[in-house]
Amino acid sequence: MMNNNGSKKVVLRFPQEVADRPIVCELALRFGLRFNILRASISPHREGIMVMELIGSRDRQEEGLEFLREKGVFVEPLSQDIRMVEERCYHCGTCVGLCPTGALSMERPSFLVRYDPAKCIACELCVLACPTHAMEALL
Ligand code: SF4
Ligand code: SF4
């Protein structure tokens, strides 16, 4: 049988009702996967967000991710990078309240929105929310 090993980075979003359950451990116990948690945080809406590198055979990775989806976890591939296109940003602040890590913040007293890529976990909440598409995910 082909041993198609590799690693894959994913963003996992745990809605509040599943955030307290230790389902991530099941990836190792049930599917023999190894994983590195690269970043984790809790959004203002109490949703858990985790960026994880999964290591194991492709088949096992897919089975493990399907298991998480069945448990109510949202699984998305990790974007390589998130960038702000500053000319498109009109500093409305919509993204600031959504960003779970503080990567987007409103500077005082100027009220200009600033983006700090070092704090970004690439969850893409801002990409979905920005009315002018000023936040972009680069794959
Ligand atoms: S939602 Fe878009 S336009 Fe509004 S502050 Fe954020 S990046 Fe700028
Ligand atoms: S993708 Fe956007 S909302 Fe998510 S952490 Fe990065 S800057 Fe914040």
Short mmCIF file of C-alpha atoms and ligand atoms in Angstrom, two decimals:
data_model
loop_
_atom_site.label_atom_id
_atom_site.label_comp_id
_atom_site.label_asym_id
_atom_site.label_seq_id
_atom_site.Cartn_x
_atom_site.Cartn_y
_atom_site.Cartn_z
CA MET A 1 0.00 0.00 0.00
CA MET A 2 1.35 3.44 -0.88
CA ASN A 3 2.61 5.41 2.13
CA ASN A 4 1.80 8.90 0.95
CA ASN A 5 3.13 10.82 3.95
CA GLY A 6 3.16 14.57 4.20
CA SER A 7 2.06 17.55 6.19
CA LYS A 8 -0.81 19.92 5.68
CA LYS A 9 -1.63 23.20 7.39
CA VAL A 10 -5.24 23.89 8.18
CA VAL A 11 -7.33 26.47 10.01
CA LEU A 12 -9.86 24.88 12.39
CA ARG A 13 -12.77 26.85 13.76
CA PHE A 14 -14.52 25.41 16.77
CA PRO A 15 -17.99 26.84 17.36
CA GLN A 16 -18.73 27.58 20.99
CA GLU A 17 -20.71 24.35 21.48
CA VAL A 18 -17.75 22.14 20.54
CA ALA A 19 -14.91 24.36 21.74
CA ASP A 20 -14.72 22.69 25.18
CA ARG A 21 -14.43 19.13 23.89
CA PRO A 22 -11.04 17.46 23.50
CA ILE A 23 -11.69 16.29 19.94
CA VAL A 24 -8.28 17.28 18.61
CA CYS A 25 -6.67 14.49 20.68
CA GLU A 26 -8.73 12.03 18.67
CA LEU A 27 -6.60 12.82 15.63
CA ALA A 28 -3.73 10.99 17.31
CA LEU A 29 -5.76 8.31 19.07
CA ARG A 30 -8.06 7.29 16.24
CA PHE A 31 -6.10 8.19 13.15
CA GLY A 32 -2.46 7.94 14.25
CA LEU A 33 -1.80 11.49 13.09
CA ARG A 34 0.81 13.78 14.59
CA PHE A 35 0.06 17.45 14.79
CA ASN A 36 1.67 20.74 15.72
CA ILE A 37 -0.57 23.50 16.96
CA LEU A 38 0.94 26.58 15.33
CA ARG A 39 -1.41 29.16 16.80
CA ALA A 40 -4.62 29.13 18.77
CA SER A 41 -6.96 31.77 20.03
CA ILE A 42 -10.53 32.46 21.08
CA SER A 43 -12.55 34.95 19.06
CA PRO A 44 -14.69 37.66 20.70
CA HIS A 45 -17.69 35.40 19.97
CA ARG A 46 -16.09 32.53 21.99
CA GLU A 47 -15.32 30.57 18.85
CA GLY A 48 -12.01 28.72 19.09
CA ILE A 49 -9.60 29.12 16.20
CA MET A 50 -6.57 26.90 15.76
CA VAL A 51 -3.93 26.77 13.06
CA MET A 52 -2.51 23.27 12.88
CA GLU A 53 0.02 21.31 10.89
CA LEU A 54 -1.15 17.72 10.43
CA ILE A 55 1.45 15.04 9.77
CA GLY A 56 0.63 11.59 8.49
CA SER A 57 -0.51 9.79 5.36
CA ARG A 58 -2.80 11.78 3.06
CA ASP A 59 -5.59 9.25 3.55
CA ARG A 60 -5.34 9.50 7.32
CA GLN A 61 -5.25 13.29 7.14
CA GLU A 62 -8.45 13.31 5.11
CA GLU A 63 -10.13 10.84 7.47
CA GLY A 64 -9.08 12.91 10.49
CA LEU A 65 -10.34 16.15 8.96
CA GLU A 66 -13.62 14.50 7.97
CA PHE A 67 -13.98 13.33 11.56
CA LEU A 68 -13.54 16.92 12.77
CA ARG A 69 -16.10 18.19 10.25
CA GLU A 70 -18.61 15.59 11.48
CA LYS A 71 -18.08 16.92 15.00
CA GLY A 72 -19.03 20.42 13.86
CA VAL A 73 -15.55 21.88 13.31
CA PHE A 74 -15.05 24.10 10.24
CA VAL A 75 -11.90 23.08 8.37
CA GLU A 76 -10.15 25.25 5.80
CA PRO A 77 -6.70 25.16 4.22
CA LEU A 78 -4.31 27.74 5.61
CA SER A 79 -3.66 30.67 3.32
CA GLN A 80 0.01 31.36 2.97
CA ASP A 81 -0.41 34.98 3.72
CA ILE A 82 -2.88 37.74 4.41
CA ARG A 83 -2.16 41.23 3.23
CA MET A 84 -3.83 44.60 3.52
CA VAL A 85 -4.18 46.63 0.33
CA GLU A 86 -3.92 49.99 2.04
CA GLU A 87 -5.33 52.05 -0.85
CA ARG A 88 -8.62 50.13 -0.55
CA CYS A 89 -8.99 50.54 3.22
CA TYR A 90 -11.20 53.39 4.35
CA HIS A 91 -10.70 52.59 8.04
CA CYS A 92 -14.31 51.67 8.77
CA GLY A 93 -13.15 49.38 11.62
CA THR A 94 -15.41 46.44 10.70
CA CYS A 95 -12.48 44.03 10.67
CA VAL A 96 -11.04 45.21 13.99
CA GLY A 97 -13.89 43.75 16.05
CA LEU A 98 -13.71 40.44 14.18
CA CYS A 99 -9.99 39.82 14.31
CA PRO A 100 -9.38 37.23 17.05
CA THR A 101 -5.71 38.03 17.60
CA GLY A 102 -5.48 41.82 17.56
CA ALA A 103 -3.61 41.76 14.24
CA LEU A 104 -6.03 44.46 13.14
CA SER A 105 -6.32 47.38 15.49
CA MET A 106 -7.48 50.94 15.49
CA GLU A 107 -4.76 53.44 16.21
CA ARG A 108 -5.66 56.30 18.56
CA PRO A 109 -6.11 59.19 18.28
CA SER A 110 -5.89 58.95 14.46
CA PHE A 111 -8.61 56.22 14.18
CA LEU A 112 -6.61 54.63 11.38
CA VAL A 113 -6.81 50.83 11.12
CA ARG A 114 -3.42 49.11 11.26
CA TYR A 115 -2.50 45.56 10.31
CA ASP A 116 0.29 43.64 12.06
CA PRO A 117 1.07 40.49 10.01
CA ALA A 118 3.12 39.02 12.88
CA LYS A 119 -0.09 38.54 14.91
CA CYS A 120 -2.21 37.17 12.04
CA ILE A 121 -3.30 33.51 12.11
CA ALA A 122 -4.77 33.69 8.57
CA CYS A 123 -8.29 32.83 9.73
CA GLU A 124 -9.67 35.01 6.91
CA LEU A 125 -12.51 36.50 8.95
CA CYS A 126 -11.42 39.96 7.81
CA VAL A 127 -11.18 38.83 4.18
CA LEU A 128 -14.81 37.75 4.27
CA ALA A 129 -16.01 40.85 6.10
CA CYS A 130 -14.17 43.74 4.46
CA PRO A 131 -16.61 45.68 2.25
CA THR A 132 -13.86 46.96 -0.06
CA HIS A 133 -11.77 43.76 -0.29
CA ALA A 134 -8.86 45.52 1.30
CA MET A 135 -7.84 42.32 3.11
CA GLU A 136 -6.59 39.65 0.71
CA ALA A 137 -5.65 35.99 1.20
CA LEU A 138 -2.70 34.94 -0.90
CA LEU A 139 -2.62 31.20 -1.52
S1 SF4 B 1 -13.03 46.23 7.03
FE1 SF4 B 1 -11.71 46.70 5.24
S2 SF4 B 1 -12.07 48.89 4.85
FE2 SF4 B 1 -12.83 48.48 6.91
S3 SF4 B 1 -11.05 48.95 8.25
FE3 SF4 B 1 -10.95 46.74 7.80
S4 SF4 B 1 -9.60 46.60 6.01
FE4 SF4 B 1 -10.24 48.74 6.15
S1 SF4 B 2 -6.89 36.82 8.84
FE1 SF4 B 2 -7.67 38.85 9.40
S2 SF4 B 2 -9.10 38.48 11.10
FE2 SF4 B 2 -7.82 36.64 10.88
S3 SF4 B 2 -6.10 36.95 12.29
FE3 SF4 B 2 -5.42 37.71 10.29
S4 SF4 B 2 -5.89 39.90 10.31
FE4 SF4 B 2 -7.08 38.95 11.99
#
